[in-house]
């Protein structure tokens, strides 16, 4: 039998993967065939549309470089990245919610002393961040490395700027929790920023009348021994894009009220030059 | 509301495309989101698997060049190309079945006189092809350009070989039907051949224990005025791979019995040097 009607064709393609040695790979490929074929049948996809899809995927692959991953961006704006996050973190048991890692994590950061101003060289409104890491019972976790990073006042990460090669990291550091599970640092208030719009994914966002913005946030990667690594953001309450993050990364629990303060003393007793902001957030991590 | 559970996330992503100006694009994108999300939920896709998929798509895009289209190959081996063909050709009304164009069509061919040996310079068993083009009532169609092309005895198309640039086309020509809708030419018996296996798609075929072969065939593109262009193949009956074409392109009606002949006269009256093969096939095209 070689002649296939639409349904028999799908069966034949599924069967062609029957001899796949790895059972999980076999399952994933056969389910992929079902999904793709179902899509084509449901939409009565035309040759022109198929051709457009081939061109889009090709351009997306060709936009990728060592420092640019356009397929991850595509996964992000289609909500696939957050869904993969969701299905892999079904039971939080009170642990802090997770969100996307994003493309601007550059690997383990350099340790900085508590209180360091990680954006010392940058213009922007000043912010004091105080935080604590505990387990699910509220017990403080000591000596936990926490990587933090965020965008500058113009919406760029240090690694996106040419100065990164010569001047090194900025708005990016690692802190290690003290005996009470605490760490704190100074920085500027982060800004909302657009995902890169100069590629096929940005073009799709524009052509579909979506905006390319992410609400302002600080990234945290909490890596406590004997616990699940926690990859998350803390978002700034009141951000214009808090309800329409282009990558669907916001979760209610991850939104922090950031207070504007005018008192002269900051939480670590140091004086402030002028008004400042206070972000307070506590992380709870799962054993694992 | 920013917090999404798995289902709400899908709803939010679908809604994000609500302002797409083109209604068909909006439909296609929203259905795509449904299919992708359904796939991730159904398979509980892990981060490692997602990461593998991102890498595979990236390598596939980066394998593409002006003369190599790895995403079309991916579509072909997943049966998607043949399915798009099927949903766009639901009512044949007696017209000849269609199949994939394939990556080796190079645009309009040069016209050759009837009887030409289009593989004159190539080793291989000799074949005489006689054919006719009619409408659905059996009326012969006059003056119809028909492009034909096929692989050589080693399984390569002319355009895959370095000699193509200097020596020009081989096993590739255009014939124009006569007053009785007929055309005929000489060539060699085509061979079964593998799809390119030096890229990510070939790697997938290998890793899943599929073979990369297409059964032997001649491509035909029949372009009759006032009729649907007919893109198809004629396959050689008895080919080892006729039931397991790696791109699922075979249809029963497209298989021709190719007879081995020992009589000295070929159908156009010319003498043959030795044994030869006869392929006879009639094409019926739809108004459109
Ligand atoms: Cu925010
Ligand atoms: Fe970010
Ligand atoms: Fe072919």
XYZ file of C-alpha atoms and ligand atoms in Angstrom:
579
model
C 0.000 0.000 0.000
C 1.575 3.248 -1.083
C -1.468 5.419 -1.726
C -2.405 7.503 1.303
C -5.470 9.554 1.987
C -4.973 12.400 4.477
C -5.395 10.215 7.552
C -3.492 7.208 6.230
C -0.581 9.508 5.418
C -0.368 10.530 9.081
C -0.456 6.882 10.154
C 2.326 6.029 7.695
C 4.567 8.840 8.946
C 3.979 7.838 12.576
C 4.789 4.228 11.696
C 8.016 5.316 9.979
C 9.366 6.220 13.442
C 8.449 2.834 14.962
C 12.053 1.603 14.976
C 13.428 4.608 16.904
C 15.703 3.051 19.571
C 15.055 5.637 22.296
C 11.437 5.263 23.493
C 11.092 8.872 24.635
C 12.460 10.205 21.313
C 10.020 7.918 19.502
C 7.102 9.231 21.565
C 8.109 12.887 21.052
C 8.520 12.469 17.279
C 5.284 10.545 16.811
C 3.337 13.103 18.846
C 5.005 15.862 16.819
C 3.780 14.276 13.591
C 0.232 14.120 15.006
C 0.337 17.777 16.030
C 1.798 19.055 12.760
C -0.549 17.013 10.581
C -3.544 17.969 12.657
C -2.549 21.623 12.203
C -2.280 21.327 8.417
C -5.648 19.553 8.144
C -7.406 21.938 10.544
C -6.172 25.044 8.725
C -6.232 23.680 5.137
C -2.787 25.248 4.848
C -2.100 26.552 1.322
C 1.180 26.139 -0.592
C 1.860 29.876 -0.239
C 1.378 29.711 3.529
C 3.596 26.628 3.787
C 6.218 28.429 1.722
C 5.980 31.473 3.995
C 6.473 29.241 7.056
C 9.557 27.606 5.490
C 11.011 31.062 4.781
C 10.235 32.299 8.296
C 11.901 29.297 9.970
C 14.923 29.604 7.682
C 15.392 33.310 8.461
C 14.935 32.592 12.175
C 17.728 29.995 12.124
C 19.970 32.257 10.107
C 19.499 35.144 12.573
C 21.051 33.028 15.350
C 24.661 33.686 16.383
C 26.769 32.947 19.472
C 25.108 35.856 21.280
C 21.675 35.881 19.639
C 19.101 33.073 19.848
C 16.114 33.929 17.643
C 14.423 30.507 18.093
C 14.368 30.980 21.891
C 12.837 34.393 21.264
C 10.194 32.733 19.071
C 9.496 30.174 21.799
C 9.227 33.045 24.312
C 6.748 35.210 22.375
C 4.574 32.167 21.599
C 4.377 31.404 25.331
C 6.073 28.040 24.790
C 9.001 28.810 27.116
C 6.673 29.746 29.989
C 4.556 26.662 29.322
C 7.624 24.391 29.482
C 8.429 26.161 32.748
C 4.853 25.534 33.977
C 4.682 21.815 33.155
C 8.063 21.270 34.835
C 7.109 23.157 38.012
C 3.619 21.888 38.718
C 3.969 21.482 42.502
C 5.469 24.538 44.134
C 4.569 23.517 47.743
C 5.057 27.138 48.781
C 8.329 27.602 46.902
C 8.798 30.896 45.021
C 7.393 30.844 41.482
C 9.776 30.437 38.566
C 9.956 32.306 35.277
C 12.125 32.354 32.117
C 15.916 32.595 32.370
C 16.036 34.966 29.404
C 18.893 35.397 26.944
C 21.031 37.739 29.060
C 22.377 35.376 31.694
C 26.090 34.994 30.995
C 27.023 32.217 33.427
C 28.222 32.434 37.061
C 28.681 36.017 38.253
C 31.533 37.473 40.319
C 30.868 37.683 44.074
C 30.335 41.222 45.434
C 30.144 42.306 49.094
C 26.698 43.055 50.550
C 25.669 46.648 49.966
C 27.655 47.027 46.717
C 26.172 49.449 44.183
C 26.183 47.202 41.103
C 25.090 50.090 38.833
C 27.434 52.647 40.350
C 28.475 53.999 36.958
C 24.962 54.317 35.526
C 22.425 57.158 35.583
C 18.992 56.336 36.995
C 16.926 56.470 40.156
C 18.687 54.742 43.053
C 17.260 51.522 44.535
C 18.130 49.472 47.616
C 17.323 45.746 47.335
C 16.982 43.643 50.492
C 16.290 39.963 50.291
C 16.425 36.673 52.136
C 16.556 33.005 51.138
C 14.751 30.362 53.202
C 13.628 26.761 52.777
C 9.936 25.823 52.722
C 9.754 25.846 56.558
C 11.081 29.407 56.739
C 14.540 28.346 57.929
C 17.178 30.789 56.576
C 19.664 29.253 54.159
C 23.258 30.281 54.752
C 26.029 30.710 52.175
C 23.728 30.528 49.162
C 25.075 32.156 45.966
C 22.458 34.389 44.338
C 23.111 35.806 40.855
C 21.276 39.064 40.060
C 21.099 40.983 36.782
C 18.872 43.618 35.187
C 18.588 46.126 32.360
C 19.844 49.709 32.579
C 17.897 52.938 32.362
C 17.781 52.630 28.560
C 16.503 49.047 28.666
C 19.785 47.330 27.758
C 21.729 44.605 29.548
C 25.482 45.094 29.918
C 26.113 42.111 27.636
C 24.182 43.788 24.795
C 26.503 46.788 24.740
C 29.888 47.043 22.991
C 31.425 48.357 26.258
C 30.905 44.905 27.841
C 34.106 43.565 26.283
C 36.281 46.344 27.705
C 34.503 47.475 30.889
C 33.088 44.148 32.098
C 29.812 43.472 33.897
C 27.454 46.168 35.118
C 24.080 45.764 36.864
C 25.135 42.160 37.331
C 26.720 40.413 40.361
C 26.596 37.499 42.773
C 25.808 37.858 46.471
C 26.175 35.142 49.090
C 23.607 34.899 51.885
C 24.728 35.588 55.480
C 24.004 33.620 58.680
C 20.397 34.848 58.610
C 19.912 33.963 54.892
C 20.051 37.660 53.985
C 21.751 39.670 51.244
C 21.361 43.270 50.084
C 22.737 45.569 47.407
C 22.290 48.921 45.696
C 21.450 49.532 42.058
C 19.215 51.680 39.829
C 15.499 51.156 39.256
C 15.269 48.868 36.176
C 13.260 49.854 33.098
C 10.848 48.032 30.877
C 12.560 47.081 27.612
C 11.758 45.677 24.165
C 12.890 42.254 22.975
C 15.181 42.569 19.905
C 12.960 43.660 17.006
C 15.455 43.538 14.131
C 14.780 39.884 13.258
C 11.925 37.717 11.944
C 10.383 37.364 15.418
C 10.320 41.138 15.941
C 8.770 41.461 12.496
C 6.038 39.019 13.467
C 5.348 41.000 16.656
C 5.034 44.201 14.612
C 2.883 42.667 11.875
C 0.453 41.244 14.432
C 0.108 44.577 16.266
C 1.655 43.230 19.462
C 4.062 45.430 21.440
C 7.597 44.078 22.034
C 7.911 45.174 25.691
C 8.784 43.348 28.881
C 7.787 45.013 32.174
C 10.721 46.143 34.357
C 12.256 43.387 36.466
C 15.365 42.137 38.212
C 16.540 38.577 37.445
C 17.510 36.261 40.307
C 19.117 32.838 40.181
C 19.179 31.286 43.654
C 21.347 28.187 43.864
C 21.078 26.668 47.365
C 22.878 23.372 47.989
C 20.454 20.464 48.340
C 17.656 22.571 46.818
C 16.175 23.109 43.344
C 17.905 26.002 41.587
C 15.380 28.852 41.474
C 15.316 30.879 38.237
C 13.010 33.840 38.531
C 12.372 37.595 38.222
C 11.050 40.180 40.628
C 8.825 42.638 38.726
C 8.140 46.277 39.608
C 4.531 46.836 40.625
C 2.744 49.472 38.539
C 4.768 48.933 35.366
C 2.805 49.889 32.265
C 3.415 46.453 30.707
C 2.820 44.329 33.814
C -0.338 42.816 32.282
C 1.021 42.353 28.769
C 4.598 41.022 29.030
C 5.536 40.020 25.465
C 6.947 36.710 26.789
C 4.130 36.035 29.324
C 6.640 35.782 32.195
C 4.780 37.700 34.926
C 3.278 35.879 37.902
C 1.352 37.765 40.608
C 3.557 36.460 43.375
C 6.661 37.817 41.624
C 5.469 41.438 41.621
C 7.097 43.566 44.317
C 5.806 46.852 45.649
C 8.831 49.124 45.268
C 8.469 52.076 47.659
C 9.843 55.538 47.000
C 11.605 56.757 50.153
C 12.849 60.161 51.250
C 14.334 59.245 54.631
C 18.081 59.875 54.746
C 19.129 56.475 56.163
C 19.068 53.320 54.026
C 18.456 49.897 55.684
C 22.180 49.223 56.171
C 22.603 52.556 58.000
C 24.334 54.389 55.155
C 23.117 57.887 54.267
C 21.381 58.566 50.960
C 22.100 61.587 48.739
C 18.447 62.026 47.872
C 15.249 60.068 47.373
C 15.645 56.342 46.809
C 13.521 53.203 46.249
C 13.253 50.103 48.368
C 12.651 46.610 46.912
C 12.111 43.833 49.470
C 11.646 40.229 48.402
C 12.044 36.853 50.106
C 12.829 33.641 48.196
C 11.666 30.197 49.301
C 13.360 27.200 47.710
C 12.370 23.548 47.442
C 14.492 20.586 48.439
C 15.702 18.734 45.364
C -4.509 39.334 35.914
C -0.974 38.317 35.159
C -0.770 34.905 36.780
C -1.497 32.087 34.361
C -2.071 28.431 34.988
C -1.236 26.136 32.037
C -4.570 26.666 30.287
C -4.873 30.376 31.027
C -1.399 30.854 29.589
C -2.576 29.400 26.271
C -5.626 31.670 26.315
C -3.436 34.707 27.003
C -1.067 33.912 24.121
C -3.998 33.368 21.741
C -5.518 36.675 22.854
C -2.206 38.463 22.263
C -2.754 37.903 18.519
C -6.306 39.320 18.574
C -5.271 42.591 16.926
C -3.583 40.925 13.919
C -4.872 42.913 10.915
C -4.954 40.001 8.450
C -7.725 37.581 9.522
C -6.088 34.524 7.921
C -2.712 35.278 9.570
C -4.530 35.708 12.882
C -6.269 32.340 12.472
C -3.040 30.554 11.487
C -1.079 32.002 14.425
C -3.785 31.320 16.985
C -4.171 27.725 15.791
C -0.374 27.363 15.872
C -0.338 28.437 19.520
C -3.045 25.877 20.317
C -1.097 23.090 18.582
C 2.270 23.939 20.149
C 0.870 24.339 23.653
C -1.163 21.181 23.346
C 2.026 19.361 22.318
C 4.008 20.637 25.314
C 1.225 19.734 27.762
C 0.610 16.296 26.204
C 4.304 15.363 26.282
C 5.301 17.132 29.530
C 8.277 18.380 27.558
C 11.381 18.756 29.740
C 13.833 21.690 29.620
C 16.486 19.415 28.105
C 14.103 18.320 25.326
C 13.050 21.910 24.654
C 16.717 22.874 24.496
C 17.412 20.027 22.073
C 14.542 21.196 19.851
C 15.877 24.780 19.848
C 19.308 23.473 18.834
C 17.855 21.254 16.091
C 15.814 24.089 14.557
C 18.808 26.427 14.711
C 21.100 23.934 12.949
C 18.389 23.269 10.355
C 18.125 26.981 9.522
C 21.878 27.351 9.402
C 22.234 24.411 6.988
C 20.139 26.293 4.413
C 21.881 28.009 1.487
C 20.844 29.226 -1.969
C 20.957 25.628 -3.225
C 20.062 23.701 -0.060
C 16.751 23.904 1.795
C 16.948 21.822 4.973
C 13.556 23.007 6.332
C 11.801 21.750 3.172
C 13.620 18.463 3.696
C 12.330 18.392 7.284
C 8.797 19.082 6.067
C 9.221 16.290 3.486
C 10.420 13.558 5.871
C 7.683 14.445 8.393
C 5.070 13.972 5.658
C 4.001 17.601 5.997
C 4.776 18.478 2.358
C 2.639 15.602 1.044
C -0.154 16.514 3.448
C -0.167 20.125 2.233
C -0.330 18.652 -1.267
C -3.248 16.436 -0.218
C -5.381 19.136 1.443
C -4.908 21.389 -1.593
C -5.856 18.691 -4.100
C -8.880 17.083 -2.510
C -11.015 16.750 -5.684
C -9.062 15.242 -8.522
C -12.150 14.565 -10.743
C -10.037 12.099 -12.710
C -7.024 14.374 -13.049
C -3.575 12.796 -12.564
C -2.443 12.682 -8.932
C 0.112 15.232 -7.722
C 3.211 14.800 -5.600
C 6.049 16.932 -4.186
C 8.040 19.274 -6.458
C 11.276 18.362 -4.677
C 14.372 20.534 -4.303
C 15.893 19.848 -7.739
C 13.591 21.823 -10.011
C 15.627 24.749 -11.296
C 12.962 26.789 -13.119
C 11.767 26.594 -16.741
C 13.757 24.142 -18.814
C 15.089 24.563 -22.371
C 12.873 23.128 -25.125
C 14.223 19.973 -26.821
C 12.882 18.249 -29.961
C 10.820 15.077 -29.501
C 12.997 11.997 -29.361
C 16.022 13.787 -27.849
C 18.234 11.671 -25.608
C 18.394 13.948 -22.563
C 20.975 11.699 -20.850
C 23.071 11.115 -23.948
C 26.349 11.642 -22.075
C 25.524 9.376 -19.136
C 26.085 5.668 -18.518
C 23.012 3.615 -17.652
C 20.328 1.418 -19.169
C 18.510 3.168 -22.019
C 14.822 4.114 -21.683
C 12.254 5.452 -24.155
C 9.491 7.595 -22.587
C 6.229 8.107 -24.467
C 3.522 10.284 -23.055
C 0.400 12.271 -23.837
C -1.434 15.176 -22.176
C -5.258 15.360 -22.242
C -8.009 17.223 -20.428
C -10.509 15.406 -18.202
C -12.660 14.396 -21.225
C -9.696 12.759 -22.962
C -9.244 15.572 -25.496
C -5.544 15.920 -26.397
C -3.959 19.220 -25.343
C -1.726 20.783 -27.981
C 1.380 22.919 -27.453
C 1.700 22.183 -23.731
C 5.180 22.682 -22.242
C 6.209 19.700 -20.079
C 9.347 19.941 -17.932
C 10.995 16.595 -17.125
C 13.952 15.859 -14.836
C 15.407 12.876 -13.018
C 18.467 11.560 -11.170
C 21.377 9.842 -12.889
C 22.638 6.302 -12.459
C 24.427 7.310 -9.230
C 21.321 8.938 -7.783
C 22.343 12.566 -8.340
C 20.566 15.386 -10.170
C 22.635 17.483 -12.569
C 22.200 20.533 -10.310
C 23.842 18.690 -7.395
C 27.059 18.155 -9.325
C 29.931 20.650 -9.739
C 29.853 20.025 -13.526
C 26.448 21.744 -13.705
C 28.032 25.200 -13.798
C 30.255 24.371 -16.787
C 28.384 21.665 -18.686
C 24.783 22.781 -18.115
C 21.671 20.651 -17.707
C 21.583 16.881 -18.106
C 18.633 14.490 -17.645
C 16.524 17.640 -17.709
C 14.561 19.243 -20.579
C 11.251 20.668 -21.772
C 9.082 19.037 -24.425
C 6.065 20.614 -26.105
C 3.070 18.416 -26.969
C 2.181 17.873 -30.653
C -1.227 18.047 -32.394
C -2.240 14.784 -30.718
C -1.059 15.911 -27.228
C 1.942 13.605 -27.459
C 5.632 13.957 -26.627
C 8.457 11.444 -26.335
C 12.138 11.354 -25.467
C 15.064 9.080 -24.659
C 17.001 8.905 -21.399
C 18.469 6.399 -18.931
C 16.528 4.395 -16.366
C 16.528 6.548 -13.193
C 17.852 5.199 -9.886
C 16.546 5.330 -6.354
C 18.524 7.890 -4.364
C 19.012 9.127 -0.775
C 17.957 12.560 0.413
C 20.999 14.586 1.596
C 22.137 13.004 4.866
C 24.904 15.422 5.895
C 22.591 17.762 7.841
C 20.378 17.691 10.949
C 17.474 16.099 9.043
C 19.662 13.266 7.753
C 20.930 12.805 11.297
C 17.364 12.483 12.556
C 16.623 9.871 9.868
C 19.697 7.887 10.935
C 19.030 8.170 14.662
C 15.453 6.955 14.226
C 16.512 3.928 12.147
C 14.697 5.171 9.026
C 16.345 4.776 5.615
C 16.947 7.941 3.552
C 15.868 6.548 0.148
C 13.402 7.704 -2.469
C 12.239 5.103 -5.023
C 13.335 5.781 -8.632
C 11.144 8.301 -10.483
C 10.978 10.867 -13.251
C 9.631 14.328 -12.394
C 7.041 15.954 -14.652
C 5.662 19.475 -14.558
C 2.790 19.830 -17.037
C 1.741 23.426 -17.582
C -1.290 23.531 -19.916
C -2.904 26.913 -20.568
C -6.278 27.244 -18.863
C -5.517 24.226 -16.668
C -4.053 23.628 -13.196
C -0.282 23.155 -13.393
C 0.375 19.467 -12.666
C 3.434 18.737 -10.494
C 4.064 15.037 -10.233
C 6.406 12.046 -10.567
C 6.161 8.784 -12.445
C 7.666 5.992 -10.321
C 9.266 2.781 -11.560
C 7.238 -0.273 -10.639
C 9.161 -2.855 -8.604
C 11.567 -0.406 -6.971
C 12.835 -1.709 -3.639
C 11.716 1.489 -1.864
C 8.323 1.904 -3.554
C 6.499 1.174 -0.257
C 8.772 3.209 1.990
C 9.605 6.481 0.199
C 11.329 8.632 2.851
C 9.149 11.610 1.820
C 5.893 9.621 1.424
C 5.469 10.820 -2.186
C 4.316 7.612 -3.877
C 0.720 7.201 -5.071
C -0.471 3.961 -6.687
C -1.669 5.737 -9.797
C 1.764 7.257 -10.369
C 3.581 3.915 -10.605
C 4.393 2.920 -14.192
C 5.192 -0.576 -15.398
C 8.481 -0.046 -17.235
C 8.982 -2.909 -19.721
C 12.354 -4.263 -20.767
C 12.383 -4.627 -24.571
C 14.697 -6.399 -26.951
C 13.049 -5.537 -30.288
C 15.358 -3.472 -32.522
C 12.849 -0.689 -33.372
C 11.850 1.957 -30.838
C 8.356 3.567 -31.020
C 9.568 6.446 -33.216
C 11.042 3.998 -35.731
C 14.677 4.504 -34.801
C 16.861 1.433 -34.295
C 18.194 0.519 -30.857
C 21.778 -0.616 -30.144
C 20.654 -3.193 -27.618
C 17.963 -3.851 -25.019
C 15.973 -0.831 -23.893
C 13.096 0.036 -21.532
C 9.721 1.549 -22.347
C 7.884 3.927 -19.987
C 4.377 4.931 -21.099
C 2.308 7.386 -19.124
C -0.658 9.650 -19.894
C -1.360 12.883 -17.957
C -4.865 14.276 -17.403
C -5.120 17.870 -16.265
C -7.934 19.838 -14.622
C -9.339 23.129 -15.831
C -8.292 25.932 -13.501
Cu 6.686 45.083 36.328
Fe 15.228 40.548 31.558
Fe 13.408 13.401 -7.362
